[in-house]
Coordinates of C-alpha atoms in Angstrom, one line a residue:
M16 CA 45.2 -27.9 21.0
A17 CA 43.1 -24.9 20.2
L18 CA 44.5 -25.1 16.6
L19 CA 42.7 -28.4 15.9
P20 CA 39.1 -27.0 16.2
S21 CA 40.1 -24.0 14.1
L22 CA 41.6 -26.2 11.5
L23 CA 38.5 -28.4 11.4
T24 CA 36.3 -25.4 11.0
A25 CA 38.4 -24.1 8.2
L26 CA 38.3 -27.4 6.4
V27 CA 34.5 -27.6 6.7
A28 CA 34.1 -24.0 5.5
F29 CA 36.4 -24.7 2.5
S30 CA 34.6 -27.9 1.6
Y31 CA 31.2 -26.3 1.6
G32 CA 32.0 -22.7 0.7
Q33 CA 31.1 -21.0 -2.7
G34 CA 34.3 -22.3 -4.4
G35 CA 34.2 -25.9 -3.0
S36 CA 30.5 -26.6 -3.1
L37 CA 29.7 -30.2 -4.0
G38 CA 26.0 -29.5 -4.6
C39 CA 23.1 -30.2 -2.3
E40 CA 23.8 -33.3 -0.3
L41 CA 20.4 -34.5 0.9
P42 CA 20.6 -37.2 3.5
P43 CA 19.9 -40.8 2.2
N44 CA 16.5 -40.9 4.1
H45 CA 15.2 -37.7 2.5
V46 CA 13.2 -39.5 -0.2
L47 CA 12.1 -42.0 2.4
L48 CA 10.8 -39.1 4.5
S49 CA 8.8 -37.8 1.5
R50 CA 7.2 -41.2 1.1
E51 CA 6.6 -41.2 4.9
N52 CA 4.8 -37.9 4.5
L53 CA 2.4 -39.4 1.9
V54 CA 1.7 -42.5 4.1
L55 CA 1.0 -40.3 7.1
L56 CA -1.3 -38.0 5.1
K57 CA -3.2 -41.0 3.8
Q58 CA -3.6 -42.4 7.4
M59 CA -4.9 -39.0 8.6
S60 CA -8.1 -39.3 6.6
R61 CA -11.1 -39.3 8.9
I62 CA -13.9 -38.8 6.4
S63 CA -14.6 -40.6 3.2
P64 CA -13.7 -38.3 0.3
S65 CA -17.0 -39.2 -1.3
F66 CA -18.8 -37.5 1.6
C67 CA -17.0 -34.3 0.7
L68 CA -17.5 -34.1 -3.1
K69 CA -19.5 -30.9 -2.8
D70 CA -16.5 -29.2 -1.2
R71 CA -13.9 -30.2 -3.8
K72 CA -12.0 -27.4 -5.4
D73 CA -9.3 -27.0 -8.0
F74 CA -6.5 -25.2 -6.3
R75 CA -4.5 -24.9 -9.5
F76 CA -1.4 -26.6 -8.3
P77 CA 1.5 -25.1 -10.4
R78 CA 2.5 -28.4 -12.1
D79 CA 4.8 -26.8 -14.6
T80 CA 6.7 -25.3 -11.7
V81 CA 7.4 -28.6 -10.0
D82 CA 8.1 -30.4 -13.2
G83 CA 11.6 -29.4 -12.4
S84 CA 13.1 -29.9 -15.8
Q85 CA 13.3 -26.1 -16.4
L86 CA 14.6 -25.2 -12.9
R87 CA 18.1 -24.7 -11.9
E88 CA 19.1 -26.7 -8.8
A89 CA 18.9 -23.7 -6.5
Q90 CA 15.3 -23.0 -7.8
A91 CA 14.3 -26.6 -7.3
I92 CA 15.6 -26.6 -3.8
S93 CA 13.7 -23.3 -3.1
V94 CA 10.4 -24.7 -4.5
L95 CA 10.7 -27.9 -2.5
H96 CA 11.6 -25.9 0.6
E97 CA 8.6 -23.6 0.1
M98 CA 6.2 -26.5 -0.4
L99 CA 7.4 -28.1 2.8
Q100 CA 7.4 -24.9 4.8
Q101 CA 3.9 -23.9 3.7
T102 CA 2.6 -27.4 4.5
F103 CA 4.3 -27.3 7.9
N104 CA 2.8 -23.9 8.6
L105 CA -0.6 -25.1 7.6
L106 CA -0.5 -28.1 9.9
L107 CA 0.7 -26.1 12.9
T108 CA -2.6 -24.2 13.2
E109 CA -5.0 -24.8 16.0
H110 CA -7.7 -25.7 13.4
S111 CA -5.6 -28.6 11.9
A112 CA -5.1 -30.1 15.4
A113 CA -8.9 -30.2 15.8
A114 CA -9.4 -31.8 12.5
W115 CA -6.9 -34.7 12.7
N116 CA -5.4 -37.4 14.9
T117 CA -2.8 -35.5 16.8
T118 CA -0.3 -38.4 17.0
L119 CA -0.3 -38.7 13.2
L120 CA -0.2 -34.9 12.9
D121 CA 2.8 -34.7 15.2
Q122 CA 4.6 -37.5 13.3
L123 CA 4.0 -35.6 10.0
C124 CA 5.2 -32.3 11.4
R125 CA 8.4 -34.0 12.7
A126 CA 9.1 -35.5 9.3
L127 CA 8.5 -32.2 7.6
H128 CA 10.8 -30.5 10.1
R129 CA 13.6 -33.0 9.4
Q130 CA 13.2 -32.4 5.6
L131 CA 13.1 -28.6 6.1
E132 CA 16.4 -28.7 8.1
A133 CA 18.1 -30.7 5.3
L134 CA 16.8 -28.3 2.6
D135 CA 17.7 -25.3 4.7
T136 CA 21.3 -26.4 4.6
C137 CA 21.1 -27.0 0.9
L138 CA 19.4 -23.7 0.2
V139 CA 22.1 -21.7 2.1
R140 CA 24.9 -23.7 0.4
E141 CA 23.4 -23.4 -3.1
T142 CA 22.1 -19.9 -3.0
G143 CA 24.0 -17.9 -0.4
E144 CA 22.6 -14.4 -0.6
E145 CA 20.5 -15.2 -3.6
G146 CA 18.2 -17.4 -1.4
S147 CA 15.9 -14.6 -0.2
A148 CA 15.6 -13.4 -3.8
L149 CA 14.5 -16.8 -5.0
A150 CA 11.7 -16.9 -2.5
T151 CA 10.1 -13.9 -4.2
Q152 CA 10.5 -15.1 -7.8
G153 CA 8.4 -17.1 -10.3
P154 CA 8.4 -20.8 -9.2
T155 CA 8.7 -20.2 -5.5
L156 CA 6.1 -17.4 -5.6
A157 CA 3.7 -19.7 -7.5
V158 CA 3.9 -22.2 -4.7
K159 CA 3.3 -19.4 -2.1
R160 CA 0.2 -18.3 -4.0
Y161 CA -1.0 -21.9 -4.3
F162 CA -0.9 -22.3 -0.5
Q163 CA -2.5 -18.9 0.0
G164 CA -5.4 -20.2 -2.0
I165 CA -5.6 -23.2 0.3
R166 CA -5.6 -21.0 3.4
L167 CA -8.4 -18.8 1.9
Y168 CA -10.4 -21.9 1.0
L169 CA -10.1 -23.2 4.6
K170 CA -11.2 -19.8 6.0
E171 CA -14.2 -19.6 3.6
K172 CA -15.2 -23.1 4.6
K173 CA -14.7 -22.2 8.3
H174 CA -12.1 -25.0 8.7
S175 CA -14.8 -27.7 8.4
D176 CA -13.9 -31.4 8.5
C177 CA -14.7 -31.7 4.8
A178 CA -12.5 -28.7 4.0
W179 CA -9.6 -30.3 5.8
E180 CA -10.2 -33.6 4.0
V181 CA -10.1 -31.8 0.7
V182 CA -6.9 -30.0 1.7
R183 CA -5.4 -33.3 2.9
A184 CA -6.0 -34.9 -0.4
E185 CA -4.7 -31.8 -2.2
V186 CA -1.5 -31.8 -0.2
M187 CA -1.0 -35.5 -1.1
R188 CA -1.4 -34.6 -4.8
A189 CA 1.1 -31.7 -4.4
F190 CA 3.6 -34.0 -2.7
S191 CA 3.2 -36.6 -5.4
S192 CA 3.5 -34.0 -8.1
A193 CA 6.8 -32.8 -6.5
R194 CA 8.3 -36.2 -6.7
P195 CA 10.2 -35.3 -10.0
L196 CA 12.0 -32.5 -8.0
Y197 CA 13.0 -34.9 -5.3
E198 CA 14.2 -37.4 -7.8
R199 CA 16.1 -34.8 -9.7
L200 CA 17.9 -33.5 -6.6
R201 CA 18.7 -37.1 -5.6
N202 CA 20.1 -37.9 -9.1
E203 CA 22.2 -34.7 -9.2
N204 CA 23.6 -35.7 -5.8
R205 CA 24.6 -39.1 -7.1
D206 CA 26.2 -37.6 -10.2
V207 CA 28.2 -35.2 -8.0
E208 CA 29.3 -38.1 -5.7
S209 CA 30.4 -40.5 -8.4
P210 CA 33.9 -40.1 -9.8

C-alpha cells in the first residue's frame, strides 16, 4: 500500500518536472480573478477623482514591459507575479486599511493571493532555479521600480486620501495594461492543451 503514494508522487513529479513540463497551467478562473480585481478596485473609490486632480502624478508605468510580445513565457509570468505581489504588499499596509473599505480591501487581497498562488506554481515550474534571477532583471526590475515610485509618492503625500485615490486609479491602469500578458499566458495554455 505504501507503494501507491510513492508511485503517484513520482508520476506528478515526472509530469511537471523539467523534461515533462506542459507550460504554465493557470486555473480557468485566473482571468476572471483579474477582472474581479478591477471591479473591486473601482468599487473602492471613496473620493471623486476630480477632487484629487492636483495630486495626480505620472508614475511612468513600464508599458513596453507588460506589452508581453517580446517576453519569454517565464519572463511574462515573473512580471505578472511581481505586479500582483507589489500590489498585494501595498494593500497590506496599515495606511491602506485606513483609506479604504476594509471588506472590499479584504476581498481584493484574497483575490490577489489566489492569483499569486497560481503564478507561484507556474513560476517555479517554468523557471526553476532561474526564477530568482528573473526577479532582478529588466522587465521584473522595471515593475519593482514602478511600485517603489508609488510607495515614495504615498510617503511624500503622507498617505492622504487623495494620494490613495491616485494610487487606486494607477493600479487599475496597471492591471488593465497587463491584460495582454494575461491573455498571452491563457492563449499559450490553450495551445499546449490542444492536440
